[in-house]
Short mmCIF file of C-alpha atoms (C1' of nucleotides) in Angstrom, two decimals:
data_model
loop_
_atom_site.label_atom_id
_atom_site.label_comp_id
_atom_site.label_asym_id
_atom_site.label_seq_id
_atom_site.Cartn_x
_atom_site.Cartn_y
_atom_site.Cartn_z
CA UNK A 1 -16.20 96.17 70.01
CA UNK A 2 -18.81 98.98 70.54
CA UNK A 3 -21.25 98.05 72.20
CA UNK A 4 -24.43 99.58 70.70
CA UNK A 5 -26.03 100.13 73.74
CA UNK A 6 -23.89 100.67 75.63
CA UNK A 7 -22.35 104.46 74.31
CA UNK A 8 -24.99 104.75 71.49
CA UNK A 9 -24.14 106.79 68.41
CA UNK A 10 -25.56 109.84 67.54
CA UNK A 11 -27.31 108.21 64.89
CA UNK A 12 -28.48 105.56 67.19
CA UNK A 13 -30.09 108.09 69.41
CA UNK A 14 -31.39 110.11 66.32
CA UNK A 15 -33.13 107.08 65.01
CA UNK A 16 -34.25 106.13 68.71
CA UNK A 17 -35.73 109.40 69.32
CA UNK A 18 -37.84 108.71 65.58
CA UNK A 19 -38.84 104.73 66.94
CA UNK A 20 -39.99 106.82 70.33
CA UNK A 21 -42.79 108.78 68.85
CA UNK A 22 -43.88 105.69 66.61
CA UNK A 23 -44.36 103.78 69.82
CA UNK A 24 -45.98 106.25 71.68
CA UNK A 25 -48.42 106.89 68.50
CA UNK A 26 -48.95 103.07 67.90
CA UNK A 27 -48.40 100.92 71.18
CA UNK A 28 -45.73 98.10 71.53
CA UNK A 29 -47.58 95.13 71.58
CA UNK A 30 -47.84 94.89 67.84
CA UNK A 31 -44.46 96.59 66.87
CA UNK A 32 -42.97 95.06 63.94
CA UNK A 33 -39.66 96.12 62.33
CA UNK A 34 -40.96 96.76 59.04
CA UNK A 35 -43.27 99.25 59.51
CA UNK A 36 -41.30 101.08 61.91
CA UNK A 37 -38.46 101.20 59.91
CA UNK A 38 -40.58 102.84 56.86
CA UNK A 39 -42.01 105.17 59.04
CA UNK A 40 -39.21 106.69 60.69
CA UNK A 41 -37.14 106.87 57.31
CA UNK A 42 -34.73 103.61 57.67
CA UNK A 43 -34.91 100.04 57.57
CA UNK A 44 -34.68 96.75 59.17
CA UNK A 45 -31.75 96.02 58.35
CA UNK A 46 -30.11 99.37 59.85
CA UNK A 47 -32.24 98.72 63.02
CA UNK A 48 -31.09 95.22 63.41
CA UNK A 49 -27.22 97.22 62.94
CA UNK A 50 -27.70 99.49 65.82
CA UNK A 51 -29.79 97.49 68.39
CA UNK A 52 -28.83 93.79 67.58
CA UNK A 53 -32.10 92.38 67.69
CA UNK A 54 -35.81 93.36 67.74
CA UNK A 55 -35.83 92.93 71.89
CA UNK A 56 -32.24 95.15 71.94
CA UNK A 57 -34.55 97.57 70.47
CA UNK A 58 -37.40 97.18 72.91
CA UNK A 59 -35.35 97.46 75.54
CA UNK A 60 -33.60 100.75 74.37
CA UNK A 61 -37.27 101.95 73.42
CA UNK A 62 -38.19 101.10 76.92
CA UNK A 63 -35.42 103.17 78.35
CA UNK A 64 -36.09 106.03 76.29
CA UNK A 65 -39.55 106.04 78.30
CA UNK A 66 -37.79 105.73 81.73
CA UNK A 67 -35.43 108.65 80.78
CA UNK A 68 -38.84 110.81 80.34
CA UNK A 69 -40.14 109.55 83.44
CA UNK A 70 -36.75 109.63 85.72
CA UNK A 71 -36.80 113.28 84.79
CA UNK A 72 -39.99 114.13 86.38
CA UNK A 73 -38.19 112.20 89.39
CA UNK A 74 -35.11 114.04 89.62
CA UNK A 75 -37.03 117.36 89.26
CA UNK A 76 -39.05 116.14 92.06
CA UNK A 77 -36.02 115.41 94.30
CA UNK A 78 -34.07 118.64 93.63
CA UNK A 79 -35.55 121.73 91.53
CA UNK A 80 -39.36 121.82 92.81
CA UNK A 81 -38.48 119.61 96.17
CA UNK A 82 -41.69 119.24 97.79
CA UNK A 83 -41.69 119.27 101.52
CA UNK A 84 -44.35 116.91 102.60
CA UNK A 85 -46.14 113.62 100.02
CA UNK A 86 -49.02 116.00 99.90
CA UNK A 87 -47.30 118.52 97.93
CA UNK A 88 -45.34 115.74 96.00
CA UNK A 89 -48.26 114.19 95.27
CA UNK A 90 -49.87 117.64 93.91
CA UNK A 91 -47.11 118.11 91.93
CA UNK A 92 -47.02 114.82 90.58
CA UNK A 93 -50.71 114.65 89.88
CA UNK A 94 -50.56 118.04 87.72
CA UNK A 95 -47.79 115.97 85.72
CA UNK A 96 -50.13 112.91 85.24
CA UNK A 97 -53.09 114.65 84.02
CA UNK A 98 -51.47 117.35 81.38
CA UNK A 99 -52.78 116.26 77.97
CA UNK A 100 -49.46 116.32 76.66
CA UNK A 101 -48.37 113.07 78.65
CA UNK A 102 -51.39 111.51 77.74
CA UNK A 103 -49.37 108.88 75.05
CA UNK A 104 -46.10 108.45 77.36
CA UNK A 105 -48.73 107.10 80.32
CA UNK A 106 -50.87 104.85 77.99
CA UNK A 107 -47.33 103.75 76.72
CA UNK A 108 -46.01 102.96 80.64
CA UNK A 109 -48.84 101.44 81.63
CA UNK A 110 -48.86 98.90 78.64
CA UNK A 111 -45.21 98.10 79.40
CA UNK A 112 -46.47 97.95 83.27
CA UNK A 113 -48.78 95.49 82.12
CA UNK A 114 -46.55 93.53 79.55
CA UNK A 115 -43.84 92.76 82.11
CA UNK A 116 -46.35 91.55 84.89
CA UNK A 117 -47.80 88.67 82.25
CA UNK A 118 -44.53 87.92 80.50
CA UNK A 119 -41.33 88.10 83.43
CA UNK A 120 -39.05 87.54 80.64
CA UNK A 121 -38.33 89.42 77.70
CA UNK A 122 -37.46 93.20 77.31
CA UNK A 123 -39.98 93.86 79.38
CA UNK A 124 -38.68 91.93 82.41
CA UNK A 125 -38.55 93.84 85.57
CA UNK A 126 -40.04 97.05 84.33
CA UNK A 127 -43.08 96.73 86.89
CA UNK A 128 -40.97 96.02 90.14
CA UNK A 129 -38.63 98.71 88.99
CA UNK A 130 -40.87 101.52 88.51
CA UNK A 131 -42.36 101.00 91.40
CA UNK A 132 -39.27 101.24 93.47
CA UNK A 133 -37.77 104.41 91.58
CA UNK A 134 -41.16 106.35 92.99
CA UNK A 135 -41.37 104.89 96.25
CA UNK A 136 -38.14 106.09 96.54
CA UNK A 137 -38.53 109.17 95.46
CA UNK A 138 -41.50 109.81 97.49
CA UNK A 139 -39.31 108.72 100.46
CA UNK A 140 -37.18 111.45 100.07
CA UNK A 141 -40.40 114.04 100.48
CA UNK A 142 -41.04 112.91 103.35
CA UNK A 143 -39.56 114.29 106.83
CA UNK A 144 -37.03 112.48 108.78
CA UNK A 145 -38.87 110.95 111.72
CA UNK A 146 -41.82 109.77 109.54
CA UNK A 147 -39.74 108.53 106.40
CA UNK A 148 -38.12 105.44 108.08
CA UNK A 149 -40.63 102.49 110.00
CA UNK A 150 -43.62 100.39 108.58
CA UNK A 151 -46.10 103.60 109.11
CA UNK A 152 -44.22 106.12 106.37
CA UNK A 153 -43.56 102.88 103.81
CA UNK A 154 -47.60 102.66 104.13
CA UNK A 155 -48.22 106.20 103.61
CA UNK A 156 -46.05 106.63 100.46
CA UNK A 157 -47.14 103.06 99.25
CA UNK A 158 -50.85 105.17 99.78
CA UNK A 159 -50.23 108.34 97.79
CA UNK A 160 -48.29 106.02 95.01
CA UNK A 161 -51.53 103.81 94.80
CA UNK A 162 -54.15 106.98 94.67
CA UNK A 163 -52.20 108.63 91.97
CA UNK A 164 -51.32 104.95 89.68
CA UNK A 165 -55.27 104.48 90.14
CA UNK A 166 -56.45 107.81 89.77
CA UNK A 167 -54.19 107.57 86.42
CA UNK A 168 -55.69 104.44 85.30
CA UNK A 169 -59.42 106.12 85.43
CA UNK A 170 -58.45 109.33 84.14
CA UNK A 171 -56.38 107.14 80.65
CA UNK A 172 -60.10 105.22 80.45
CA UNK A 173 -62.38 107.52 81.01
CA UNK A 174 -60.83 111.36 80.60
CA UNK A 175 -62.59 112.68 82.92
CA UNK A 176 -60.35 114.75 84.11
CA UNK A 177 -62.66 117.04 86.61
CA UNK A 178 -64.06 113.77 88.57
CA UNK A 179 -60.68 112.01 88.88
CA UNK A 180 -59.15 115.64 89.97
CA UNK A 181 -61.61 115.63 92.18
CA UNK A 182 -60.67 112.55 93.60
CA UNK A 183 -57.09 113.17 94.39
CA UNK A 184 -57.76 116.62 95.44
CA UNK A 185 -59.88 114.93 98.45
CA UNK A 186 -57.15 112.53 98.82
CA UNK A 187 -54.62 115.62 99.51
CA UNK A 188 -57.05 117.43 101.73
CA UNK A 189 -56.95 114.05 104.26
CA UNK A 190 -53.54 113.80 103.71
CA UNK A 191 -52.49 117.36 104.76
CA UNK A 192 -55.10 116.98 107.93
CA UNK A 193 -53.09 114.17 108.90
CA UNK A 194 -49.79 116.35 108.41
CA UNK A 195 -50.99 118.73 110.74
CA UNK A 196 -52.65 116.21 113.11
CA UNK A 197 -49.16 114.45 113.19
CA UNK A 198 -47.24 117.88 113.53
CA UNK B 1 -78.13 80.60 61.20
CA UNK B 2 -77.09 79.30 65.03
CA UNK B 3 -75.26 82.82 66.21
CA UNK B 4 -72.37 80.80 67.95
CA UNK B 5 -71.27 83.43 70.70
CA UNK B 6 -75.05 84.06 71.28
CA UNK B 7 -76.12 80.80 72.39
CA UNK B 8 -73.22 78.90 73.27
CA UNK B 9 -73.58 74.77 73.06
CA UNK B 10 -72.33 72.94 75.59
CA UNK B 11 -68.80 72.17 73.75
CA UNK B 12 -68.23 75.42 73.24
CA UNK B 13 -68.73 76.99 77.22
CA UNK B 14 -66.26 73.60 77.74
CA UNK B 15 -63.82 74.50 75.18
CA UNK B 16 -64.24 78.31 76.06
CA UNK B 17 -63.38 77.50 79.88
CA UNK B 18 -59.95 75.36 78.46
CA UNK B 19 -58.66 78.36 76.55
CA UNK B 20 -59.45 80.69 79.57
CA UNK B 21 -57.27 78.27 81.85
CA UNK B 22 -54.88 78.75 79.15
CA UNK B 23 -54.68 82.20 78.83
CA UNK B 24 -54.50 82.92 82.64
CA UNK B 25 -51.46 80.84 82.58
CA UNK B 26 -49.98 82.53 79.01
CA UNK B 27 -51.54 85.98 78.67
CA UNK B 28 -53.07 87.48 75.96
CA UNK B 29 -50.65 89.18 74.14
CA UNK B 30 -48.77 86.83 72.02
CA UNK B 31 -52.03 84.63 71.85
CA UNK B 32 -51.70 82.02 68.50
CA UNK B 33 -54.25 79.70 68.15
CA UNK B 34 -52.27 76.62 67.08
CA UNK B 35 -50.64 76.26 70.10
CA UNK B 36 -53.61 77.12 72.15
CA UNK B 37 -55.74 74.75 70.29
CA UNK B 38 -53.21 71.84 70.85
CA UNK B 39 -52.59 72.59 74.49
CA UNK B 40 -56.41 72.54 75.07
CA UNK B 41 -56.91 69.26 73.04
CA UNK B 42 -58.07 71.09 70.36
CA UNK B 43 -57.80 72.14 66.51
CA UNK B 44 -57.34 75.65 65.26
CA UNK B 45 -60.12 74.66 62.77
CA UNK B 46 -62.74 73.61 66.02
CA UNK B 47 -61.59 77.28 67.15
CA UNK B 48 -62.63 78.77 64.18
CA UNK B 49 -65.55 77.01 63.59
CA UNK B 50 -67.18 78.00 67.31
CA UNK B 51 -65.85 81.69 67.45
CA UNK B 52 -65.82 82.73 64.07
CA UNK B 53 -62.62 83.97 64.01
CA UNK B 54 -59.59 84.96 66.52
CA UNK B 55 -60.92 88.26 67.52
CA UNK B 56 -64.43 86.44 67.96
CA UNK B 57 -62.38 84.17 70.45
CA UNK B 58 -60.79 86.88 72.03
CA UNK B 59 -64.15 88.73 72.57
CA UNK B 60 -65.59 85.59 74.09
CA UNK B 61 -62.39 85.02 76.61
CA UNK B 62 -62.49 88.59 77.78
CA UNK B 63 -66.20 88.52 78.05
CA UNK B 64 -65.37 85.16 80.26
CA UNK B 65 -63.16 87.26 82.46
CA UNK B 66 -65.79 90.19 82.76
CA UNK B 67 -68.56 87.04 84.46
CA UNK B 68 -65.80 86.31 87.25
CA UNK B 69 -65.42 89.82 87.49
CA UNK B 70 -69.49 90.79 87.70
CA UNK B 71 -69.69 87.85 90.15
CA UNK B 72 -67.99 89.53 92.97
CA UNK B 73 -70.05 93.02 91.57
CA UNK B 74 -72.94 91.08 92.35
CA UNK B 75 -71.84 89.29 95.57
CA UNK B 76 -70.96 92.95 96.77
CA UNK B 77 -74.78 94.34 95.69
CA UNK B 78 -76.88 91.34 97.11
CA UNK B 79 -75.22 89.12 99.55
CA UNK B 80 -72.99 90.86 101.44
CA UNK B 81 -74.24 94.07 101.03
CA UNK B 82 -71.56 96.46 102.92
CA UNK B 83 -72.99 99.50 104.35
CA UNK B 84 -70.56 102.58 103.30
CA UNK B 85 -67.75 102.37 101.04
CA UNK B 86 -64.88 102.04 103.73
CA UNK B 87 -66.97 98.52 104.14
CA UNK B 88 -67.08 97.93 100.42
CA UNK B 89 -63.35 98.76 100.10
CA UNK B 90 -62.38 96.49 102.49
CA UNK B 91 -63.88 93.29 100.89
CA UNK B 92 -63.08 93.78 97.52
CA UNK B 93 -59.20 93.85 98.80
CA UNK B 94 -59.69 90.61 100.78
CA UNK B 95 -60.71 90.18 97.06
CA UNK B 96 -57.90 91.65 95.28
CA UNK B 97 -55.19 90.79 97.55
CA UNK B 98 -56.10 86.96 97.29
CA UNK B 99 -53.75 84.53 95.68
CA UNK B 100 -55.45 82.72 93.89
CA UNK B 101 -57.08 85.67 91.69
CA UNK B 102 -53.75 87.24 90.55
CA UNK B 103 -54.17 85.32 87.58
CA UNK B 104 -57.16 86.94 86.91
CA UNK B 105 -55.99 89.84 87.51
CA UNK B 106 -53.04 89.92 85.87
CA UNK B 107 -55.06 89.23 82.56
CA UNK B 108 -57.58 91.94 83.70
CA UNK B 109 -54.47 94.37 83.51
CA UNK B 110 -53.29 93.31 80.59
CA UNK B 111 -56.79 93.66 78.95
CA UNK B 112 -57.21 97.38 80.54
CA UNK B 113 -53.91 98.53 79.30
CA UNK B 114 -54.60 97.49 75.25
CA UNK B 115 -57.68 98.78 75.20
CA UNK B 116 -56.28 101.85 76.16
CA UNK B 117 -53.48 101.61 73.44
CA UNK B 118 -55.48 99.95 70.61
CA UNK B 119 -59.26 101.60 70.65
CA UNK B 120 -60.10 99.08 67.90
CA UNK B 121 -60.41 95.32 67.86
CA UNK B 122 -61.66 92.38 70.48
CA UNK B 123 -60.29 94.98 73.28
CA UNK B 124 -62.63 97.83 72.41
CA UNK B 125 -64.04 99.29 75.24
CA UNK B 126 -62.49 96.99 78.07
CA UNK B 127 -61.34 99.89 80.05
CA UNK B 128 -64.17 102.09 80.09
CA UNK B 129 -66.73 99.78 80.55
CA UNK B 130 -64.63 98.13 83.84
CA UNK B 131 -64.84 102.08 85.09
CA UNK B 132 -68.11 102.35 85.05
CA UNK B 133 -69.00 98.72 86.33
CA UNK B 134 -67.13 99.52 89.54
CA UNK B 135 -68.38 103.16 90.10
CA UNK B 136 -72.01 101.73 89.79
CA UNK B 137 -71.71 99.18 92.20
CA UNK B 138 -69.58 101.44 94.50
CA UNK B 139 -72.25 104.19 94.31
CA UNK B 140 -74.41 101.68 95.24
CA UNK B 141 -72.87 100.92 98.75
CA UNK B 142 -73.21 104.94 99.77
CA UNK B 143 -75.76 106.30 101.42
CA UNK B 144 -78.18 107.92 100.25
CA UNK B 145 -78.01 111.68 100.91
CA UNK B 146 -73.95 111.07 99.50
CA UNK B 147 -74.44 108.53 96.81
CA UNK B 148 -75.42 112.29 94.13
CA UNK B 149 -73.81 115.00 93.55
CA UNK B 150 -70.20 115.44 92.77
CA UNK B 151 -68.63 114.63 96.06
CA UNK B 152 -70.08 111.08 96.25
CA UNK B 153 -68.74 110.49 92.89
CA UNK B 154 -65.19 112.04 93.88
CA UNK B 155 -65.47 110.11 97.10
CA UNK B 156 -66.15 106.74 95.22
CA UNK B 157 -63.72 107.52 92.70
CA UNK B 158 -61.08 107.84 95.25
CA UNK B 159 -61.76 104.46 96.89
CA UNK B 160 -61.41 102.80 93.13
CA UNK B 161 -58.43 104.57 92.49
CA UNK B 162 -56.79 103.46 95.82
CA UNK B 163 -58.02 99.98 94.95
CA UNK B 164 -57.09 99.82 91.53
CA UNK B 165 -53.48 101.06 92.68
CA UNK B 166 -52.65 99.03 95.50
CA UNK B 167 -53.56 96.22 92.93
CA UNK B 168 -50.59 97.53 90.34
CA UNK B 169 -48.36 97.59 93.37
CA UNK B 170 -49.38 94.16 94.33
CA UNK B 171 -49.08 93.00 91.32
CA UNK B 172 -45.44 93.79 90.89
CA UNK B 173 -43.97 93.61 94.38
CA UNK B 174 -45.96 90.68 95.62
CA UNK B 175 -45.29 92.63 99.00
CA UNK B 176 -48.89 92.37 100.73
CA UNK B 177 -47.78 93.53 103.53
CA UNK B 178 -46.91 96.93 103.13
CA UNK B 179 -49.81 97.10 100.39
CA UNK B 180 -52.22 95.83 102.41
CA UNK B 181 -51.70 98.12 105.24
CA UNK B 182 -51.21 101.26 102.85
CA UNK B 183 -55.18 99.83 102.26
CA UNK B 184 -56.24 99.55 105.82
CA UNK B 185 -54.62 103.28 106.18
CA UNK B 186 -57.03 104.65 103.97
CA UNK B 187 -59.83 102.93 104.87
CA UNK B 188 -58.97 104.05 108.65
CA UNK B 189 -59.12 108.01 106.77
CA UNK B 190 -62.58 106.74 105.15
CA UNK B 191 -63.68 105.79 108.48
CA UNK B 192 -63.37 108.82 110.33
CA UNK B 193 -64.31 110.89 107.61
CA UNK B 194 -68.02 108.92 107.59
CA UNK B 195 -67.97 109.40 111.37
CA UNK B 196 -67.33 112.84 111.06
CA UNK B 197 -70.40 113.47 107.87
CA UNK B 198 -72.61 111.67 110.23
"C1'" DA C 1 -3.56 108.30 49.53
"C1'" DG C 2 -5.28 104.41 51.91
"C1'" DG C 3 -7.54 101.60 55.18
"C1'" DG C 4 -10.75 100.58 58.54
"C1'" DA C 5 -14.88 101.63 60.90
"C1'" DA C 6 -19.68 103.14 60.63
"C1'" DC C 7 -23.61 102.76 58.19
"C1'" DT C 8 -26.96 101.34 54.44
"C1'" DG C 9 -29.46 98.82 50.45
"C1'" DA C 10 -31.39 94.61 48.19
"C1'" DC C 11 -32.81 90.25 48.79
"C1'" DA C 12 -33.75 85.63 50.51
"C1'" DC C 13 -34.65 82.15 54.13
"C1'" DG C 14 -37.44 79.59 57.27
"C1'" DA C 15 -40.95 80.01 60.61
"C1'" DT C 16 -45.40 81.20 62.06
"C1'" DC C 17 -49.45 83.63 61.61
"C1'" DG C 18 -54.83 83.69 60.57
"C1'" DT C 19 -57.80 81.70 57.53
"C1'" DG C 20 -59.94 79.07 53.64
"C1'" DT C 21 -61.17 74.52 51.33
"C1'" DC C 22 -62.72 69.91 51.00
"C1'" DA C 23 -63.87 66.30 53.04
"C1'" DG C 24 -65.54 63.01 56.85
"C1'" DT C 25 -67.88 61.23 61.15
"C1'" DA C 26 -71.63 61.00 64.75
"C1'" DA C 27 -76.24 61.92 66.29
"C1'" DC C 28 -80.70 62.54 65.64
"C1'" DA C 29 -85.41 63.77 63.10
"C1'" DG C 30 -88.59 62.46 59.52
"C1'" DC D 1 -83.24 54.80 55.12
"C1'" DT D 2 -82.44 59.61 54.39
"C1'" DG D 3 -81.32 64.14 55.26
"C1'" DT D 4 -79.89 67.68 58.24
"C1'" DT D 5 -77.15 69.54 61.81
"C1'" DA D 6 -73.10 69.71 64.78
"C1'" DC D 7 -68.52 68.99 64.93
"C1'" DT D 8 -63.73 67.55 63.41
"C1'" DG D 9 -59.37 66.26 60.62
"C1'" DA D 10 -55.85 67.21 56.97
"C1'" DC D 11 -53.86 70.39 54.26
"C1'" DA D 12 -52.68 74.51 51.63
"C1'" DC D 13 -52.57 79.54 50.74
"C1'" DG D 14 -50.80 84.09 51.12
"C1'" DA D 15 -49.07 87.33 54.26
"C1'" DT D 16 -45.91 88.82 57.59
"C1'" DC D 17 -42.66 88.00 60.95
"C1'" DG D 18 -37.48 88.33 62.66
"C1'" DT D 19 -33.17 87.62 60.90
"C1'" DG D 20 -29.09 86.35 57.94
"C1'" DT D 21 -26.06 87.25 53.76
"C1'" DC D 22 -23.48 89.88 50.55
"C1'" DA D 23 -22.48 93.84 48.81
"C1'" DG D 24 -21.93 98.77 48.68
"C1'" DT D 25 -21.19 103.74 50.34
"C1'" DT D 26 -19.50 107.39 53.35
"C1'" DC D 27 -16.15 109.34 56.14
"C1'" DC D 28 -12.63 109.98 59.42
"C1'" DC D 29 -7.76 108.90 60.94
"C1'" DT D 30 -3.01 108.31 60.16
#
DNA sequence: AGGGAACTGACACGATCGTGTCAGTAACAG
DNA sequence: CTGTTACTGACACGATCGTGTCAGTTCCCT
């Protein structure tokens, strides 16, 4: 055996790559294989080949998203490492609102949405997970004494909340001065209670 | 002519409220009628003839949703009219963070998320129009010399944001605990902030 | 050269979808 | 009694869905 999945081919992750920017362009809830396949170039029955099944595809397709957002994590933890959730969250927040991200976030928060109504499925999980791989990450901005005890797991669970909800408005409504506006407050109290707590 | 969705008779508000039931329990994504229509004690043909057509029944449940929504808008104008939005914040968690409205909720964030994906159709406008409901009735808890001006609106677009987030967290951790007092942080920020403008 | 693995095309199957058609019943106005 | 209006049942249509079947091609490995 193989294992499609598992140690995908390169024309498994060519074809992936093609299925990515469909999705992102055209949503998941009303994927079907047909059109997909005619728009990327192949066909159902190669797509059924590679990824088993329509929710072996979903899954993979949901993946692919998590790879795009698990880099902006890792670059968060290492490269640009912020010292403090303020400047995390600044960071973060100049991610969100770039234009260019504009489809992946519609695209997350439909699969957000997805696998809070329906637990089972591809989508299964992809809520509670999320959440955990930022909390986690914004954990690791965070100095030593504060990070552990109920008080820091409030204070990321905060600055996760401001910048999921600030994201929601700013997908609805693009207005991208107010909502900046809005966070940019947010980081002004937060850094007045770094220095209060310093 | 009758106008169905206009002026609703009394089977179909009764019929309306049965498929509502249904899809807080089922979500509205993979709606089909036929099995709603049986599960209800129905007929797709009793569907059709009320709301026109699927979207028209999809318009009518989401518009269903929007009246529980506006109720607690208009509890929050009239009745218990809070005085600053730290006070408004905190009762629409108590709101939020409630059991027995994560049903609602749940379809609320399924609703938000399509209409972001899929401008056209039943979902049109969903987001948008949930935006500006909350910003109105949040600018009307702020004082006066506050409520204009770009501040207010970044100040009120903050609280929503927070709300709106801790929700998503909620949503997927079930974990009111730490969500609830990542709340009660901010509003404790809020707080001192109004002390300090006044 | 040959054989097996990877990949692809053409087509059909059964299920389910939204919707249309034709009729039928109950209530009520004249 | 008659006609109109509101509502409902039974059934079929065409489209589209995911998936299975059978065959072919390409290409690398020994």
């Amino acid at each position: 055996m193989s294992s499609k999945t598992a140690n995908p081919s390169a024309r498994q992750t060519q074809l992936l790559e093609a299925a990515y920017e469909y999705v992102l362009a055209h949503g998941l809830a009303d994927l079907s294989l047909r059109p997909l396949a005619e728009a990327i170039g192949s066909s159902t029955r190669v797509l059924m080949f590679l990824f088993g099944n329509k929710d072996g595809l979903v899954r993979a397709l949901l993946e692919r998203a998590r790879a795009d957002e698990l880099a902006l994590l890792a670059r968060l933890r290492h490269a640009d490492r912020p010292a403090g959730l303020a400047q995390a969250a600044e960071q973060v927040w100049a991610w969100l609102a770039a234009d260019e991200h504009r489809p992946l976030l519609r695209l997350w928060v439909e699969a957000y949405a997805r696998s809070l109504v329906e637990p089972d499925g591809p989508w299964a999980g992809f809520a509670g997970t999320t959440v955990d791989d930022w909390l986690d990450v914004l954990a690791a901005c965070q100095p030593q004494p504060e990070r552990d005890g109920e008080d820091g797991a409030a204070r990321r669970t905060l600055v996760l909340a401001v910048l999921r909800g600030a994201l929601l408005d700013l997908l609805a409504t693009d207005d991208e001065r107010r909502v900046t506006a809005a966070v940019h407050r947010q980081l002004a109290l937060l850094r007045r209670e770094d220095r209060g707590n310093a």
